[in-house]
Amino acid sequence: MLRLLPRLLVGALGVLALIGALRIWVDPAVPAATLGLSPIGGLGLATLRADVGGFFGGMGGFALAAAIRNDRRLVTVPLVLVSLALTGRLITAGMEGLAPEMVLPMTVEAVLAVLLALGRRTLGTR
């Protein structure tokens, strides 16, 4: 059971990230506003769909594939992506100061990094 829990968590993370990507691809303005982003014209909408939607889609796809295949190597991609996102937020906090609204996303990314690292350590290999 202890080895199944990380697999389930990685899979759930994958599904939630894919749902987030779908929300951004279908109507990018709504989820973008919750992220503090505002699209400007067609380029802004396309950038949200490509960059933000692509980030969540890639992270979710690899996390879900890792859980389904029980393959720790596939967890590396979402682990690197979420770690890079957290790094970007830490750089912003260091250079601009830590705004109160930045704390929750940073906490979520740190928790996700720990869960993905746990999955990377415990999932099987193929």
Coordinates of C-alpha atoms in Angstrom, one line a residue:
M1 CA 0.0 0.0 0.0
L2 CA 2.8 2.4 0.8
R3 CA 4.3 1.9 -2.7
L4 CA 0.8 2.4 -4.3
L5 CA 0.1 5.8 -2.6
P6 CA 2.9 7.8 -4.5
R7 CA 1.7 6.2 -7.7
L8 CA -1.9 7.3 -7.0
L9 CA -0.7 10.8 -6.0
V10 CA 1.4 11.2 -9.2
G11 CA -1.6 10.0 -11.3
A12 CA -4.0 12.4 -9.6
L13 CA -1.5 15.2 -10.1
G14 CA -1.4 14.3 -13.8
V15 CA -5.1 14.3 -14.2
L16 CA -5.5 17.6 -12.4
A17 CA -2.7 19.2 -14.5
L18 CA -4.4 17.9 -17.7
I19 CA -7.7 19.4 -16.6
G20 CA -5.9 22.7 -16.0
A21 CA -4.4 22.5 -19.5
L22 CA -7.8 21.9 -21.0
R23 CA -9.3 24.8 -19.1
I24 CA -6.5 27.1 -20.5
W25 CA -6.9 25.7 -24.0
V26 CA -10.7 26.2 -24.0
D27 CA -11.0 29.6 -22.3
P28 CA -7.6 31.0 -21.4
A29 CA -8.8 34.3 -20.0
V30 CA -10.5 32.8 -17.0
P31 CA -7.7 30.6 -15.6
A32 CA -5.1 33.3 -16.6
A33 CA -6.8 35.8 -14.4
T34 CA -6.5 33.5 -11.4
L35 CA -2.7 33.3 -12.2
G36 CA -2.4 37.1 -12.4
L37 CA -2.1 37.1 -16.3
S38 CA -4.0 39.1 -18.8
P39 CA -4.0 38.2 -22.5
I40 CA -3.6 41.0 -25.0
G41 CA -5.1 40.2 -28.3
G42 CA -4.7 37.0 -30.3
L43 CA -1.0 36.8 -29.5
G44 CA -1.7 36.9 -25.8
L45 CA -4.4 34.2 -26.1
A46 CA -2.1 32.0 -28.2
T47 CA 0.8 32.5 -25.8
L48 CA -1.4 31.5 -22.8
R49 CA -2.6 28.4 -24.7
A50 CA 0.9 27.5 -25.9
D51 CA 3.1 28.4 -22.9
V52 CA 0.9 28.0 -19.9
G53 CA -1.4 25.3 -21.4
G54 CA 1.7 23.5 -22.8
F55 CA 3.4 23.6 -19.4
F56 CA 0.4 22.0 -17.6
G57 CA -0.3 19.6 -20.5
G58 CA 3.3 18.4 -20.6
M59 CA 3.5 18.1 -16.8
G60 CA 0.1 16.3 -16.6
G61 CA 0.8 14.0 -19.5
F62 CA 4.1 12.7 -18.2
A63 CA 2.8 12.4 -14.6
L64 CA -0.2 10.4 -15.7
A65 CA 2.0 8.2 -18.0
A66 CA 4.4 7.6 -15.1
A67 CA 1.6 6.5 -12.9
I68 CA -0.1 4.3 -15.5
R69 CA 3.2 2.6 -16.5
N70 CA 4.7 2.7 -13.0
D71 CA 7.8 4.1 -14.5
R72 CA 9.9 6.5 -12.3
R73 CA 11.8 7.8 -15.3
L74 CA 8.7 9.5 -16.6
V75 CA 8.3 11.4 -13.4
T76 CA 11.5 13.3 -14.1
V77 CA 9.8 15.6 -16.6
P78 CA 7.1 17.0 -14.3
L79 CA 9.6 17.1 -11.4
V80 CA 12.0 19.3 -13.5
L81 CA 9.1 21.5 -14.8
V82 CA 7.6 22.2 -11.4
S83 CA 11.1 22.7 -9.9
L84 CA 11.9 25.3 -12.6
A85 CA 8.6 27.0 -12.0
L86 CA 9.4 27.2 -8.3
T87 CA 12.9 28.5 -9.1
G88 CA 11.4 31.3 -11.2
R89 CA 9.2 32.3 -8.3
L90 CA 12.1 32.2 -5.9
I91 CA 14.1 34.5 -8.3
T92 CA 11.2 36.9 -8.4
A93 CA 10.8 36.9 -4.6
G94 CA 14.6 37.6 -4.3
M95 CA 14.7 40.3 -6.9
E96 CA 11.3 42.0 -6.3
G97 CA 10.3 40.9 -2.8
L98 CA 7.8 38.3 -1.7
A99 CA 4.3 39.5 -2.4
P100 CA 1.6 37.8 -0.2
E101 CA -0.2 36.4 -3.3
M102 CA 3.0 34.5 -4.3
V103 CA 3.1 32.4 -1.1
L104 CA 0.3 29.9 -2.1
P105 CA 1.6 29.1 -5.6
M106 CA 5.1 28.7 -4.2
T107 CA 3.8 26.4 -1.4
V108 CA 1.8 24.3 -3.9
E109 CA 4.9 24.0 -6.2
A110 CA 7.1 23.0 -3.3
V111 CA 4.6 20.3 -2.2
L112 CA 4.3 19.1 -5.8
A113 CA 8.1 18.9 -6.1
V114 CA 8.2 16.8 -2.9
L115 CA 5.4 14.5 -4.1
L116 CA 7.0 14.0 -7.5
A117 CA 10.4 13.4 -5.9
L118 CA 8.8 10.7 -3.8
G119 CA 7.2 9.2 -6.9
R120 CA 10.6 9.4 -8.7
R121 CA 12.1 7.5 -5.8
T122 CA 9.4 4.8 -5.3
L123 CA 7.8 4.1 -8.7
G124 CA 9.0 1.1 -10.6
T125 CA 11.1 1.0 -13.8
R126 CA 10.5 -0.6 -17.1

